Coordinates of C-alpha atoms in Angstrom, one line a residue:
X992 CA 5.0 -36.8 -30.5
X993 CA 3.2 -39.3 -27.9
X994 CA 0.0 -38.4 -26.5
X995 CA 1.1 -38.0 -23.1
X996 CA 3.6 -35.0 -24.2
X997 CA 0.3 -33.3 -25.6
X998 CA -1.4 -30.8 -23.0
X999 CA -4.8 -29.4 -23.6
X1000 CA -3.8 -26.0 -22.5
X1001 CA -0.3 -23.9 -21.8
X1002 CA -0.4 -21.0 -20.1
X1003 CA 2.5 -18.4 -20.1
X1004 CA 2.6 -16.1 -17.3
X1005 CA 2.5 -16.4 -13.5
X1006 CA 0.4 -13.4 -12.5
X1007 CA -3.0 -13.1 -11.5
X1008 CA -4.4 -13.6 -14.9
X1009 CA -2.0 -16.7 -15.6
X1010 CA -2.7 -18.3 -12.2
X1011 CA -6.5 -17.6 -12.4
X1012 CA -6.4 -19.3 -15.8
X1013 CA -4.7 -22.2 -14.6
X1014 CA -7.2 -22.7 -11.5
X1015 CA -10.1 -22.6 -13.9
X1016 CA -8.4 -25.0 -16.4
X1017 CA -7.7 -27.5 -13.6
X1018 CA -11.4 -27.3 -12.4
X1019 CA -12.4 -28.1 -16.1
X1020 CA -10.0 -31.2 -16.0
X1021 CA -7.8 -29.8 -18.5
X1022 CA -4.5 -31.4 -18.9
X1023 CA -2.7 -27.9 -18.0
X1024 CA 0.8 -26.4 -17.8
X1025 CA 1.8 -23.2 -16.7
X1026 CA 5.0 -21.6 -17.5
X1027 CA 6.4 -18.6 -15.9
X1028 CA 9.9 -16.8 -15.0
X1029 CA 8.6 -16.0 -11.6
X1030 CA 5.4 -16.7 -10.1
X1031 CA 3.3 -13.8 -8.7
X1032 CA 3.9 -11.2 -11.3
X1033 CA 4.3 -7.5 -11.0
X1034 CA 1.7 -7.5 -8.0
X1035 CA 4.5 -9.0 -6.0
X1036 CA 6.1 -5.3 -6.0
X1037 CA 3.0 -3.8 -4.4
X1038 CA 3.6 -2.5 -0.9
X1039 CA 0.0 -2.3 0.2
X1040 CA -3.0 -3.6 -1.8
X1041 CA -6.4 -2.3 -0.5
X1042 CA -8.8 -2.9 -3.3
X1043 CA -8.8 -6.6 -3.8
X1044 CA -12.1 -8.0 -2.4
X1045 CA -11.8 -9.9 0.7
X1046 CA -8.5 -8.4 1.9
X1047 CA -9.0 -4.9 3.2
X1048 CA -5.3 -4.3 3.2
X1049 CA -2.4 -7.0 2.2
X1050 CA 1.0 -6.7 1.0
X1051 CA 1.2 -7.8 -2.7
X1052 CA 3.9 -10.8 -2.1
X1053 CA 1.4 -12.0 0.5
X1054 CA -1.6 -12.0 -1.8
X1055 CA 0.3 -13.6 -4.5
X1056 CA 1.5 -16.3 -2.1
X1057 CA -2.0 -17.1 -1.7
X1058 CA -2.8 -17.3 -5.3
X1059 CA 0.1 -19.9 -5.7
X1060 CA -0.9 -21.9 -2.8
X1061 CA -4.5 -22.0 -4.2
X1062 CA -3.1 -23.1 -7.4
X1063 CA -1.1 -25.8 -5.9
X1064 CA -4.1 -27.7 -4.8
X1065 CA -4.9 -28.8 -8.1
X1066 CA -3.2 -30.8 -10.8
X1067 CA -1.5 -28.3 -12.9
X1068 CA 2.3 -28.8 -14.2
X1069 CA 4.3 -25.7 -12.8
X1070 CA 7.4 -24.8 -14.6
X1071 CA 9.7 -22.1 -13.5
X1072 CA 11.4 -20.9 -17.0
X1073 CA 11.1 -18.5 -19.5
X1074 CA 9.4 -18.9 -23.0
X1075 CA 11.9 -17.9 -25.5
X1076 CA 9.9 -19.0 -28.8
X1077 CA 6.0 -19.9 -29.6
X1078 CA 5.1 -21.5 -32.9
X1079 CA 2.3 -23.2 -34.6
X1080 CA 2.9 -26.9 -35.6
X1081 CA -0.1 -28.6 -37.5
X1082 CA -2.9 -28.8 -34.7
X1083 CA -0.8 -27.8 -31.7
X1084 CA 1.6 -25.1 -30.2
X1085 CA 5.3 -25.6 -29.5
X1086 CA 6.8 -23.7 -26.7
X1087 CA 10.8 -23.5 -26.4
X1088 CA 12.0 -22.2 -23.0
X1089 CA 15.4 -20.7 -22.4
X1090 CA 16.5 -23.8 -20.8
X1091 CA 15.9 -25.5 -24.0
X1092 CA 12.8 -27.5 -22.9
X1093 CA 9.9 -28.0 -25.5
X1094 CA 6.3 -28.2 -24.5
X1095 CA 3.4 -28.7 -26.8
X1096 CA -0.4 -28.0 -26.3
X1097 CA -3.6 -27.8 -28.1
X1098 CA -4.3 -24.4 -26.9
X1099 CA -2.5 -21.3 -25.3
X1100 CA -3.1 -18.3 -23.2
X1101 CA -0.6 -15.6 -23.1
X1102 CA -0.6 -13.8 -19.8
X1103 CA 2.9 -12.4 -19.9
X1104 CA 2.0 -8.9 -18.6
X1105 CA 4.5 -6.0 -19.2
X1106 CA 8.0 -5.0 -19.0
X1107 CA 9.4 -2.0 -17.0
X1108 CA 10.3 1.0 -18.8
X1109 CA 13.6 2.6 -18.5
X1110 CA 15.0 5.9 -18.4
X1111 CA 17.2 5.3 -21.5
X1112 CA 20.1 7.6 -20.2
X1113 CA 23.7 7.3 -20.9
X1114 CA 25.2 4.8 -18.4
X1115 CA 21.8 3.8 -16.9
X1116 CA 23.1 -0.1 -17.3
X1117 CA 26.2 0.5 -15.7
X1118 CA 24.4 1.2 -12.2
X1119 CA 21.9 -1.7 -12.2
X1120 CA 22.1 -5.0 -10.5
X1121 CA 22.6 -3.6 -7.1
X1122 CA 24.7 -0.5 -8.2
X1123 CA 22.1 2.1 -7.6
X1124 CA 19.1 2.0 -9.9
X1125 CA 16.4 -0.4 -9.3
X1126 CA 13.2 -1.4 -11.2
X1127 CA 11.9 -3.2 -8.3
X1128 CA 11.4 -1.1 -5.1
X1129 CA 9.9 -4.2 -2.9
X1130 CA 13.2 -6.1 -3.6
X1131 CA 15.4 -3.3 -3.0
X1132 CA 13.7 -1.0 -0.4
X1133 CA 15.2 -2.7 2.5
X1134 CA 18.6 -1.6 1.1
X1135 CA 17.9 2.0 1.6
X1136 CA 17.9 2.1 5.5
X1137 CA 19.3 5.4 6.7
X1138 CA 20.1 6.5 2.9
X1139 CA 19.1 9.2 0.5
X1140 CA 17.1 8.0 -2.5
X1141 CA 14.9 9.1 -5.3
X1142 CA 11.9 7.7 -7.1
X1143 CA 11.0 8.7 -10.9
X1144 CA 7.2 8.5 -11.7
X1145 CA 3.8 9.8 -10.8
X1146 CA 1.8 7.1 -11.1
X1147 CA 0.5 4.2 -8.5
X1148 CA 3.8 2.3 -8.6
X1149 CA 5.8 5.4 -7.9
X1150 CA 3.6 6.5 -5.0
X1151 CA 3.8 3.0 -3.4
X1152 CA 7.6 3.0 -3.8
X1153 CA 7.8 6.2 -1.9
X1154 CA 5.6 5.1 0.7
X1155 CA 7.4 1.9 1.4
X1156 CA 10.8 3.6 1.3
X1157 CA 9.6 6.3 3.7
X1158 CA 9.9 3.4 6.1
X1159 CA 13.6 2.8 5.5
X1160 CA 15.3 6.0 3.7
X1161 CA 16.2 9.2 5.8
X1162 CA 15.3 11.1 2.5
X1163 CA 13.0 10.5 -0.7
X1164 CA 12.9 12.8 -3.8
X1165 CA 9.9 11.8 -5.7
X1166 CA 10.4 13.4 -9.1
X1167 CA 7.4 13.8 -11.3
X1168 CA 7.4 14.6 -15.0
X1169 CA 4.2 16.5 -15.0
X1170 CA 2.4 18.9 -12.7
X1171 CA 0.3 16.3 -11.1
X1172 CA 0.0 12.7 -9.8
X1173 CA -1.7 10.0 -11.6
X1174 CA -2.1 7.8 -8.7
X1175 CA -5.3 6.8 -6.6
X1176 CA -6.1 9.8 -4.3
X1177 CA -6.0 7.6 -1.1
X1178 CA -2.5 6.9 -1.8
X1179 CA -1.4 10.5 -2.5
X1180 CA -3.2 11.5 0.9
X1181 CA -0.9 8.8 2.7
X1182 CA 2.0 10.1 0.8
X1183 CA 1.5 13.8 1.8
X1184 CA 2.0 12.8 5.3
X1185 CA 5.5 11.6 5.1
X1186 CA 7.8 14.2 6.3
X1187 CA 10.9 12.5 4.7
X1188 CA 9.4 12.8 1.2
X1189 CA 10.1 15.8 -0.9
X1190 CA 7.9 16.1 -4.3
X1191 CA 9.9 17.8 -7.1
X1192 CA 7.2 18.5 -10.0
X1193 CA 7.9 19.0 -13.8
X1194 CA 11.3 17.2 -13.1
X1195 CA 13.2 14.9 -15.4
X1196 CA 16.6 13.1 -14.7
X1197 CA 18.9 14.0 -17.6
X1198 CA 22.4 12.5 -16.2
X1199 CA 23.5 9.6 -13.9
X1200 CA 27.0 9.6 -12.5
X1201 CA 29.2 7.8 -10.0
X1202 CA 32.2 5.6 -9.9
X1203 CA 31.2 2.0 -9.1
X1204 CA 28.1 2.8 -7.7
X1205 CA 25.7 5.6 -8.6
X1206 CA 26.2 8.8 -6.4
X1207 CA 24.6 11.6 -8.3
X1208 CA 21.7 12.6 -10.7
X1209 CA 21.3 15.8 -12.6
X1210 CA 18.0 17.2 -13.3
X1211 CA 16.6 19.2 -16.1
X1212 CA 16.4 22.3 -13.9
X1213 CA 20.3 22.0 -13.7
X1214 CA 20.2 20.9 -10.1
X1215 CA 22.3 18.0 -9.1
X1216 CA 21.3 15.6 -6.1
X1217 CA 23.5 13.4 -4.2
X1218 CA 21.8 10.2 -3.6
X1219 CA 22.5 6.4 -2.9
X1220 CA 19.7 4.9 -4.9
X1221 CA 17.5 5.7 -7.9
X1222 CA 14.0 3.8 -8.1
X1223 CA 12.5 3.8 -11.7
X1224 CA 8.6 3.7 -11.7
X1225 CA 7.5 5.2 -15.0
X1226 CA 5.2 2.4 -16.2
X1227 CA 5.6 -0.6 -18.4
X1228 CA 5.1 -1.8 -21.9
X1229 CA 3.3 -5.1 -22.8
X1230 CA 5.5 -8.0 -23.3
X1231 CA 4.3 -9.1 -27.1
X1232 CA 7.2 -10.7 -28.6
X1233 CA 5.6 -14.2 -28.2
X1234 CA 2.4 -13.0 -29.7
X1235 CA 4.2 -11.6 -32.4
X1236 CA 5.9 -14.8 -33.4
X1237 CA 2.5 -16.3 -33.7
X1238 CA 1.1 -13.8 -35.8
X1239 CA -1.2 -12.5 -33.1
X1240 CA -2.8 -9.1 -33.7
X1241 CA -1.5 -6.1 -32.0
X1242 CA -3.0 -2.7 -31.6
X1243 CA -1.5 0.7 -31.8
X1244 CA -0.7 0.7 -28.2
X1245 CA 1.1 -2.5 -28.3
X1246 CA -1.7 -4.7 -26.7
X1247 CA -2.8 -7.9 -27.9
X1248 CA -6.2 -7.5 -29.6
X1249 CA -8.8 -9.7 -28.0
X1250 CA -12.7 -10.4 -28.0
X1251 CA -14.5 -10.2 -25.0
X1252 CA -14.1 -13.8 -24.8
X1253 CA -10.2 -13.2 -24.6
X1254 CA -9.8 -14.7 -28.1
X1255 CA -7.1 -13.5 -30.4
X1256 CA -7.2 -13.8 -34.2
X1257 CA -5.5 -17.1 -34.0
X1258 CA -7.9 -20.0 -33.2
X1259 CA -6.8 -21.6 -29.9
X1260 CA -4.7 -18.7 -28.8
X1261 CA -5.9 -16.4 -26.0
X1262 CA -4.5 -13.5 -24.0
X1263 CA -5.3 -12.1 -20.6
X1264 CA -4.2 -9.5 -18.0
X1265 CA -2.0 -6.4 -18.7
X1266 CA -1.0 -7.5 -22.3
X1267 CA -4.5 -6.8 -23.3
X1268 CA -6.2 -3.3 -23.7
X1269 CA -7.9 -2.5 -20.3
X1270 CA -9.4 0.8 -19.1
X1271 CA -8.4 -0.3 -15.6
X1272 CA -5.4 -2.3 -15.0
X1273 CA -5.9 -4.0 -11.6
X1274 CA -5.5 -7.4 -10.0
X1275 CA -9.2 -8.1 -9.9
X1276 CA -9.5 -7.4 -13.8
X1277 CA -6.6 -9.6 -14.5
X1278 CA -7.9 -12.5 -12.6
X1279 CA -11.2 -12.2 -14.5
X1280 CA -9.4 -12.1 -17.8
X1281 CA -8.0 -15.2 -16.6
X1282 CA -11.0 -16.8 -15.8
X1283 CA -12.8 -15.8 -19.1
X1284 CA -9.7 -17.1 -21.3
X1285 CA -9.6 -20.6 -19.6
X1286 CA -13.1 -21.1 -20.0
X1287 CA -13.1 -19.9 -23.6
X1288 CA -10.3 -22.2 -24.3
X1289 CA -12.3 -25.2 -22.5
X1290 CA -15.3 -24.4 -24.8
X1291 CA -13.1 -24.3 -27.8
X1292 CA -11.6 -27.5 -27.0
X1293 CA -14.9 -29.1 -26.2
X1294 CA -16.3 -28.2 -29.7
X1295 CA -13.0 -29.6 -31.4
X1296 CA -13.7 -32.8 -29.7
X1297 CA -17.2 -33.0 -30.7
X1298 CA -16.4 -32.1 -34.3
X1299 CA -13.7 -34.9 -34.3
X1300 CA -16.1 -37.5 -33.4
X1301 CA -18.8 -36.8 -36.2

C-alpha cells in the first residue's frame, strides 16, 4: 500500500455529525475521506426545522444542502457509496464498499446514524417501493395529493409527517400506539389546527392488504380504514453493524459506547451522532459530536506522529 492511498481520517456517514467532522478535519489539514450512501442524513426528511441556531425556520433538505455546500469548500474526498465491511489491518483501518472499492485510513469516525423501524407485519414488504407503504414522508408526501393516507407514530417525525401531508392529502389518520404524543409541544399545537387530520389514540395497525397497491389497513380495534398510503414513523435503531465488525463496544440500547471525547474502546475509532447514546437527539447535538470526534482524532494523530519521531 503506497503512502498516497492512506488517509489520515475516514468518516462513514453524511449527516450532520459526519459532515461537521469532515469540515473540522479539513481545517486541521488532515487528509480526509467521507463515505456515505446519501448526503444529508435523516435531517433531509424534516419538514420544518425551527431549533437550529441561525435559522428560525428552514426545511431539512435546505439546511443539509447548506451543510454540504460548506463541506465542498474544503479539500475532502467525497464518495457516494455504502461501506459494507470495516476491519483493522496492522496500523490502519480498511473499508470495503458495496461497489467493491477499498479505502484505508489511520483513524475512523463512525457517524452512520440509525435505521428506520418497520411494522413487521405480514405482507409489509409487498407494498414498499411506491406501492403504498413509505418510510420517508418528505420523499413521498407529494404523491398523496387529494388522497387518504395514514401515519403511524406519535413522536416528532410522525407529527412532522402529518403536518407536511396535510398540505397534500385530503384526509390523514394519525395513529398513536399510546395515549399521548412524544413530540415537541409547538409541533403538536400546529398539528391540532389541521382540520384534515384525525388522531386515533391507542391504535395499532395489525394488517395491511391490497392487490398490487395498498388499499386497506386493519386496526387493533377491528376497524378497517380505506387508504391510499401508509407512512411509518415509529423511530429508528442505531446502525451498529460496522462498529460490531471492528469489535467496538455496544451498550444495552444498541448504541456505540463512547467517552465524552467520542472515543470508542478501539484506539483510533470514534463515533458521533445518533449512533451514540444521547439524552437529546437533535442536529445541533450531532454536529457537536462530529466536531469533538474530529478534534479527538486530530489529537490522536498528532500524538502518534510525535511518538514515532522519538
